[in-house]
Amino acid sequence: MSEYRKLAFVGTVGTGKSTIVRTLSEIEVIDTDRASTVDIGKEFTTIGIDYGRIALGDNMALGLYGVPGQSRFSMLWDHVNRSLWGLAFLVKYSESPDSDSLLEVIDFFQPVANDIPFVVAVTHADQADDDSLESFCTVFQEILTSRSLPAAVMAIDCTSRDSAMSIPLYINAMHRARENA
Amino acid sequence: MDIAQAKPIIRPLIEEFVAKHFEVLVTSACTEDGFVIAHCDGSKLTLEEDKIAALSSTLLSLSEAAARVINSGKLQVTVMEGDKANLVVVKTQCQNLAIVLTVASESSLSIGQVLFLANRLAGEIQRL
Ligand SMILES: Nc1nc2c(ncn2[C@@H]2O[C@H](COP(=O)(O)OP(=O)(O)O)[C@@H](O)[C@H]2O)c(=O)[nH]1
């Protein structure tokens, strides 16, 4: 296999981890969805990892890891955090942005100290109107700025391959920019 | 020792191991963070090597977390038993590189037998 890298998607229940791994993957994915036992607004939730893979260019293969964003699963964060190529935090578009889990993830993964390109992806963006999506993204951009985190906030639709691809492409561009710096 | 150095010396061992034991479905060696070092399928199953590496390294890391929680002391083995196949994950070392070694076999080999074979292979890797 060509050069292999790890890209992780972390997000709480229903943010789109399984969907984005499935949308992007070129192989049949591993999923560890289980029926939820509390009402989370959907039937299944990832309790272990999702795993898939895509090729990026001619000589790079990306292992795609989807990991639960609830901090009780932080033993999985520990695991995927090793030798990461990029990290995407998924947050579902809704009227009231919940930012606590983003702060937990930032504090745990320490993308700046560990030199890992980081993006915040606002998912279900296809279900929002432009104005409210923009103000939703602004909330997260402000958190990143307050933490001096040079990361983008991008709105995506996990069910669309083109839209989902913008995450690995953006992270790849960040790597390129560093190499050329 | 790094992955690139480990690959050419571990691969022949794994291939020979799979060729010798026809009940073995797959044998994989990867790093603790899920990078493939060597992978060989038997004749009955074809699997994506990175998928097995992602699964085995995650299983091992969860087992180690569980072992810490129950104060089990050093983790020896992670076992999965199925109707038709069994799988064991053990940790070994190739010089200073930690290696996750996974062996899956048809259930005609008992867990004890698979574990015996896996440990013996782990020992061979350690002596490299
Ligand atoms: N329209 C739309 N639906 C999405 C998007 N992301 C996820 N979904 C849907 O939301 C539900 C939960 O997604 P899932 O990937 O299972 O979330 P997970 O718990 O993070 O793995 C599924 O029914 C998906 O089809 C998105 O960006 N747009």
Short mmCIF file of C-alpha atoms and ligand atoms in Angstrom, two decimals:
data_model
loop_
_atom_site.label_atom_id
_atom_site.label_comp_id
_atom_site.label_asym_id
_atom_site.label_seq_id
_atom_site.Cartn_x
_atom_site.Cartn_y
_atom_site.Cartn_z
CA MET A 1 0.00 0.00 0.00
CA SER A 2 1.09 3.58 -0.60
CA GLU A 3 1.92 5.89 2.25
CA TYR A 4 -0.66 5.46 4.99
CA ARG A 5 -2.01 8.23 7.26
CA LYS A 6 -4.70 8.48 9.91
CA LEU A 7 -7.54 10.99 9.84
CA ALA A 8 -9.93 11.05 12.81
CA PHE A 9 -13.48 12.35 13.05
CA VAL A 10 -14.60 13.03 16.59
CA GLY A 11 -18.10 14.11 17.44
CA THR A 12 -20.96 13.41 19.78
CA VAL A 13 -24.00 11.30 18.96
CA GLY A 14 -25.67 11.98 15.64
CA THR A 15 -23.08 14.41 14.32
CA GLY A 16 -22.39 12.25 11.26
CA LYS A 17 -19.24 10.22 12.05
CA SER A 18 -20.51 6.93 10.64
CA THR A 19 -22.03 8.73 7.69
CA ILE A 20 -18.89 10.60 6.70
CA VAL A 21 -16.69 7.51 7.03
CA ARG A 22 -19.18 5.56 4.90
CA THR A 23 -19.49 8.37 2.34
CA LEU A 24 -15.74 8.71 1.91
CA SER A 25 -14.56 5.13 2.25
CA GLU A 26 -13.55 3.10 -0.77
CA ILE A 27 -13.64 -0.13 1.21
CA GLU A 28 -16.49 -1.68 3.14
CA VAL A 29 -16.41 0.04 6.52
CA ILE A 30 -16.13 -1.35 10.01
CA ASP A 31 -18.90 0.05 12.12
CA THR A 32 -19.66 -0.44 15.77
CA ASP A 33 -23.11 1.09 15.87
CA ARG A 34 -25.34 -0.10 18.67
CA ALA A 35 -28.98 0.59 19.45
CA SER A 36 -29.11 3.57 21.79
CA THR A 37 -30.58 2.88 25.21
CA VAL A 38 -31.39 6.49 25.95
CA ASP A 39 -33.35 8.83 23.74
CA ILE A 40 -30.81 10.61 21.61
CA GLY A 41 -33.09 11.26 18.68
CA LYS A 42 -31.83 8.35 16.64
CA GLU A 43 -31.77 4.62 16.81
CA PHE A 44 -28.09 3.76 16.54
CA THR A 45 -24.91 5.26 17.84
CA THR A 46 -21.21 4.53 17.41
CA ILE A 47 -19.77 3.01 20.54
CA GLY A 48 -16.36 1.92 19.30
CA ILE A 49 -14.72 3.07 16.14
CA ASP A 50 -15.86 3.45 12.60
CA TYR A 51 -13.15 2.65 10.12
CA GLY A 52 -12.81 3.18 6.38
CA ARG A 53 -10.16 4.15 3.89
CA ILE A 54 -9.70 6.41 0.85
CA ALA A 55 -6.86 7.17 -1.50
CA LEU A 56 -5.71 10.76 -1.64
CA GLY A 57 -3.77 11.35 -4.83
CA ASP A 58 -1.64 8.58 -6.26
CA ASN A 59 0.50 7.72 -3.30
CA MET A 60 -1.41 8.33 -0.13
CA ALA A 61 -4.00 6.19 1.64
CA LEU A 62 -6.00 7.70 4.45
CA GLY A 63 -7.32 5.51 7.25
CA LEU A 64 -10.58 7.14 8.39
CA TYR A 65 -11.42 6.73 12.06
CA GLY A 66 -14.75 7.84 13.49
CA VAL A 67 -14.66 8.11 17.27
CA PRO A 68 -17.36 9.01 19.81
CA GLY A 69 -17.05 12.54 21.15
CA GLN A 70 -18.36 11.82 24.65
CA SER A 71 -15.45 12.08 27.07
CA ARG A 72 -16.33 8.74 28.65
CA PHE A 73 -14.87 7.21 25.51
CA SER A 74 -11.57 9.02 25.96
CA MET A 75 -9.68 5.71 26.03
CA LEU A 76 -10.48 5.62 22.33
CA TRP A 77 -9.24 9.19 21.95
CA ASP A 78 -5.95 8.09 23.46
CA HIS A 79 -5.75 5.35 20.93
CA VAL A 80 -6.51 7.30 17.74
CA ASN A 81 -4.46 10.29 18.89
CA ARG A 82 -1.23 8.46 18.17
CA SER A 83 0.42 9.43 14.87
CA LEU A 84 -2.58 11.39 13.63
CA TRP A 85 -2.36 13.13 10.26
CA GLY A 86 -5.44 15.25 10.83
CA LEU A 87 -8.34 15.74 13.20
CA ALA A 88 -11.86 16.88 12.42
CA PHE A 89 -14.30 17.77 15.14
CA LEU A 90 -17.86 17.24 13.94
CA VAL A 91 -20.70 19.30 15.35
CA LYS A 92 -24.25 19.07 14.16
CA TYR A 93 -25.93 22.23 13.01
CA SER A 94 -28.72 23.21 15.39
CA GLU A 95 -30.19 26.38 16.78
CA SER A 96 -28.18 26.27 20.01
CA PRO A 97 -24.50 25.56 19.54
CA ASP A 98 -23.02 23.31 22.20
CA SER A 99 -19.37 24.18 22.57
CA ASP A 100 -18.37 22.25 25.73
CA SER A 101 -17.49 19.11 23.90
CA LEU A 102 -15.28 21.05 21.45
CA LEU A 103 -13.30 22.47 24.37
CA GLU A 104 -12.91 19.00 25.87
CA VAL A 105 -11.63 17.63 22.59
CA ILE A 106 -9.21 20.53 22.11
CA ASP A 107 -7.88 20.12 25.64
CA PHE A 108 -7.41 16.41 25.17
CA PHE A 109 -5.96 16.28 21.65
CA GLN A 110 -3.91 19.50 21.96
CA PRO A 111 -3.72 19.96 18.19
CA VAL A 112 -1.35 22.92 18.41
CA ALA A 113 1.15 21.32 20.79
CA ASN A 114 0.97 18.05 18.86
CA ASP A 115 1.17 19.82 15.51
CA ILE A 116 -1.95 18.17 14.11
CA PRO A 117 -4.01 20.04 11.50
CA PHE A 118 -7.46 20.56 12.94
CA VAL A 119 -10.85 21.53 11.50
CA VAL A 120 -14.28 22.03 12.94
CA ALA A 121 -16.91 20.66 10.59
CA VAL A 122 -20.48 21.81 11.02
CA THR A 123 -22.50 18.89 9.69
CA HIS A 124 -26.10 18.74 8.47
CA ALA A 125 -25.27 22.07 6.82
CA ASP A 126 -27.62 21.15 3.98
CA GLN A 127 -30.49 21.49 6.47
CA ALA A 128 -29.69 25.06 7.50
CA ASP A 129 -30.37 28.40 5.88
CA ASP A 130 -27.33 30.50 5.03
CA ASP A 131 -27.70 33.18 7.70
CA SER A 132 -28.19 30.91 10.67
CA LEU A 133 -25.43 28.62 9.43
CA GLU A 134 -23.08 31.55 9.30
CA SER A 135 -23.81 32.68 12.83
CA PHE A 136 -23.52 29.08 14.03
CA CYS A 137 -20.07 28.80 12.44
CA THR A 138 -19.04 32.14 13.93
CA VAL A 139 -19.60 30.84 17.46
CA PHE A 140 -17.10 28.07 16.83
CA GLN A 141 -14.66 30.31 14.99
CA GLU A 142 -14.60 32.55 18.06
CA ILE A 143 -13.81 29.62 20.34
CA LEU A 144 -10.91 28.64 18.10
CA THR A 145 -9.63 32.19 18.06
CA SER A 146 -9.87 32.44 21.83
CA ARG A 147 -7.70 29.31 22.03
CA SER A 148 -5.30 30.68 19.41
CA LEU A 149 -6.08 27.68 17.23
CA PRO A 150 -5.38 28.23 13.56
CA ALA A 151 -8.21 26.05 12.28
CA ALA A 152 -11.05 26.45 9.85
CA VAL A 153 -14.72 26.02 10.56
CA MET A 154 -16.36 24.50 7.52
CA ALA A 155 -19.98 23.67 6.82
CA ILE A 156 -20.44 20.24 5.28
CA ASP A 157 -23.00 17.67 4.30
CA CYS A 158 -21.73 14.23 5.37
CA THR A 159 -23.95 12.49 2.86
CA SER A 160 -22.28 14.20 -0.11
CA ARG A 161 -18.92 12.93 -1.21
CA ASP A 162 -17.82 16.24 -2.71
CA SER A 163 -18.72 18.11 0.42
CA ALA A 164 -17.14 15.54 2.75
CA MET A 165 -13.93 15.52 0.69
CA SER A 166 -13.33 19.14 1.63
CA ILE A 167 -12.08 17.96 5.04
CA PRO A 168 -9.19 15.74 3.88
CA LEU A 169 -8.38 18.20 1.10
CA TYR A 170 -8.18 21.07 3.54
CA ILE A 171 -5.97 19.11 5.92
CA ASN A 172 -3.76 18.08 3.04
CA ALA A 173 -3.42 21.73 2.06
CA MET A 174 -2.38 22.58 5.61
CA HIS A 175 0.35 19.95 5.45
CA ARG A 176 1.54 21.28 2.10
CA ALA A 177 1.64 24.83 3.42
CA ARG A 178 3.81 23.71 6.32
CA GLU A 179 6.19 21.80 4.11
CA ASN A 180 6.64 24.87 1.96
CA ALA A 181 6.93 27.28 4.87
CA MET B 1 13.77 -0.28 14.73
CA ASP B 2 11.05 1.47 12.71
CA ILE B 3 8.19 0.17 10.58
CA ALA B 4 10.20 0.24 7.36
CA GLN B 5 12.97 -1.84 8.94
CA ALA B 6 10.55 -4.23 10.60
CA LYS B 7 8.52 -5.01 7.46
CA PRO B 8 11.05 -7.07 5.49
CA ILE B 9 12.11 -9.15 8.46
CA ILE B 10 8.67 -9.87 9.91
CA ARG B 11 6.84 -10.54 6.67
CA PRO B 12 8.62 -13.85 5.86
CA LEU B 13 7.88 -15.16 9.36
CA ILE B 14 4.19 -14.38 9.02
CA GLU B 15 3.95 -15.84 5.54
CA GLU B 16 5.67 -19.03 6.62
CA PHE B 17 3.39 -19.25 9.65
CA VAL B 18 0.21 -18.93 7.58
CA ALA B 19 1.46 -21.42 5.00
CA LYS B 20 2.20 -23.97 7.72
CA HIS B 21 -1.14 -23.79 9.54
CA PHE B 22 -4.00 -24.28 7.14
CA GLU B 23 -6.66 -23.51 9.76
CA VAL B 24 -5.27 -20.00 10.14
CA LEU B 25 -7.46 -17.46 8.36
CA VAL B 26 -5.33 -14.39 8.81
CA THR B 27 -2.23 -13.25 10.66
CA SER B 28 -1.35 -9.62 11.06
CA ALA B 29 1.42 -7.64 12.69
CA CYS B 30 0.90 -3.92 13.18
CA THR B 31 2.07 -1.09 15.41
CA GLU B 32 0.15 -0.11 18.52
CA ASP B 33 -1.24 2.88 16.67
CA GLY B 34 -2.58 0.78 13.81
CA PHE B 35 0.04 0.88 11.03
CA VAL B 36 0.48 -2.36 9.07
CA ILE B 37 3.83 -4.14 9.35
CA ALA B 38 2.95 -7.49 7.84
CA HIS B 39 -0.26 -9.22 6.85
CA CYS B 40 -1.04 -12.59 5.35
CA ASP B 41 -4.38 -14.22 4.59
CA GLY B 42 -4.80 -17.97 4.41
CA SER B 43 -6.52 -19.46 1.41
CA LYS B 44 -10.06 -19.11 2.74
CA LEU B 45 -10.44 -15.42 3.35
CA THR B 46 -9.19 -12.18 1.87
CA LEU B 47 -9.17 -9.19 4.14
CA GLU B 48 -8.05 -5.60 3.90
CA GLU B 49 -4.82 -5.37 5.82
CA ASP B 50 -5.38 -1.86 7.17
CA LYS B 51 -8.82 -2.85 8.46
CA ILE B 52 -7.41 -5.72 10.49
CA ALA B 53 -4.67 -3.44 11.79
CA ALA B 54 -7.20 -0.79 12.83
CA LEU B 55 -9.34 -3.39 14.57
CA SER B 56 -6.52 -5.24 16.33
CA SER B 57 -4.78 -2.14 17.59
CA THR B 58 -8.08 -0.74 18.86
CA LEU B 59 -9.00 -4.05 20.56
CA LEU B 60 -5.61 -4.20 22.23
CA SER B 61 -5.81 -0.63 23.41
CA LEU B 62 -9.31 -1.18 24.86
CA SER B 63 -8.16 -4.41 26.54
CA GLU B 64 -5.26 -2.57 28.09
CA ALA B 65 -7.62 0.11 29.36
CA ALA B 66 -9.90 -2.58 30.84
CA ALA B 67 -6.88 -4.33 32.37
CA ARG B 68 -5.85 -1.10 34.09
CA VAL B 69 -9.35 -0.56 35.44
CA ILE B 70 -9.48 -3.98 37.07
CA ASN B 71 -5.81 -3.93 38.13
CA SER B 72 -5.17 -7.08 36.17
CA GLY B 73 -1.43 -6.64 35.99
CA LYS B 74 0.24 -7.07 32.61
CA LEU B 75 -2.24 -7.90 29.84
CA GLN B 76 -1.40 -11.28 28.33
CA VAL B 77 -3.94 -11.84 25.61
CA THR B 78 -7.19 -10.56 24.11
CA VAL B 79 -9.48 -13.31 22.89
CA MET B 80 -12.51 -13.34 20.63
CA GLU B 81 -14.36 -16.63 20.32
CA GLY B 82 -16.90 -17.21 17.57
CA ASP B 83 -18.94 -20.15 16.30
CA LYS B 84 -16.80 -20.50 13.23
CA ALA B 85 -13.57 -18.68 14.02
CA ASN B 86 -11.46 -17.50 16.89
CA LEU B 87 -9.11 -14.58 17.15
CA VAL B 88 -6.33 -13.76 19.59
CA VAL B 89 -4.36 -10.56 19.94
CA VAL B 90 -1.03 -10.56 21.77
CA LYS B 91 1.62 -7.93 22.14
CA THR B 92 5.22 -8.56 21.27
CA GLN B 93 8.35 -6.62 20.55
CA CYS B 94 10.76 -6.48 17.62
CA GLN B 95 13.85 -4.96 19.17
CA ASN B 96 12.46 -1.66 20.50
CA LEU B 97 9.30 -1.62 18.36
CA ALA B 98 6.08 -2.74 20.09
CA ILE B 99 4.03 -5.01 17.85
CA VAL B 100 0.40 -6.05 17.94
CA LEU B 101 0.18 -9.61 16.67
CA THR B 102 -3.22 -10.97 15.64
CA VAL B 103 -4.01 -14.53 14.63
CA ALA B 104 -7.46 -15.66 13.54
CA SER B 105 -8.23 -19.29 12.82
CA GLU B 106 -11.11 -21.58 12.12
CA SER B 107 -12.73 -22.86 15.29
CA SER B 108 -11.41 -26.35 14.57
CA LEU B 109 -8.35 -24.95 16.34
CA SER B 110 -9.26 -24.28 19.96
CA ILE B 111 -8.53 -20.93 21.58
CA GLY B 112 -5.75 -22.64 23.52
CA GLN B 113 -4.15 -23.94 20.33
CA VAL B 114 -4.36 -20.58 18.56
CA LEU B 115 -2.90 -18.88 21.59
CA PHE B 116 -0.07 -21.39 21.74
CA LEU B 117 0.76 -20.74 18.07
CA ALA B 118 0.44 -16.98 18.44
CA ASN B 119 2.72 -16.93 21.47
CA ARG B 120 5.28 -19.05 19.69
CA LEU B 121 5.23 -16.68 16.71
CA ALA B 122 5.47 -13.71 19.10
CA GLY B 123 8.58 -15.32 20.59
CA GLU B 124 10.13 -15.76 17.15
CA ILE B 125 9.51 -12.08 16.37
CA GLN B 126 11.04 -11.11 19.68
CA ARG B 127 14.20 -13.07 18.94
CA LEU B 128 14.75 -11.34 15.57
N1 LIG C 1 -28.85 15.76 5.78
C1 LIG C 1 -27.80 15.30 6.45
N2 LIG C 1 -27.93 14.19 7.21
C2 LIG C 1 -26.84 13.75 7.89
C3 LIG C 1 -25.60 14.42 7.83
N3 LIG C 1 -24.73 13.75 8.63
C4 LIG C 1 -25.41 12.71 9.15
N4 LIG C 1 -26.69 12.71 8.71
C5 LIG C 1 -27.75 11.78 9.13
O1 LIG C 1 -27.84 11.89 10.54
C6 LIG C 1 -28.00 10.64 11.17
C7 LIG C 1 -26.91 10.37 12.18
O2 LIG C 1 -25.66 10.25 11.53
P1 LIG C 1 -24.54 9.21 12.01
O3 LIG C 1 -23.48 9.23 10.99
O4 LIG C 1 -25.12 7.91 12.37
O5 LIG C 1 -24.02 9.92 13.34
P2 LIG C 1 -22.91 9.41 14.38
O6 LIG C 1 -23.62 9.04 15.63
O7 LIG C 1 -22.01 10.60 14.59
O8 LIG C 1 -22.15 8.27 13.76
C8 LIG C 1 -28.07 9.63 10.03
O9 LIG C 1 -29.43 9.36 9.77
C9 LIG C 1 -27.42 10.35 8.85
O10 LIG C 1 -27.95 9.92 7.64
C10 LIG C 1 -25.50 15.62 7.01
O11 LIG C 1 -24.45 16.29 6.92
N5 LIG C 1 -26.63 16.00 6.35
#
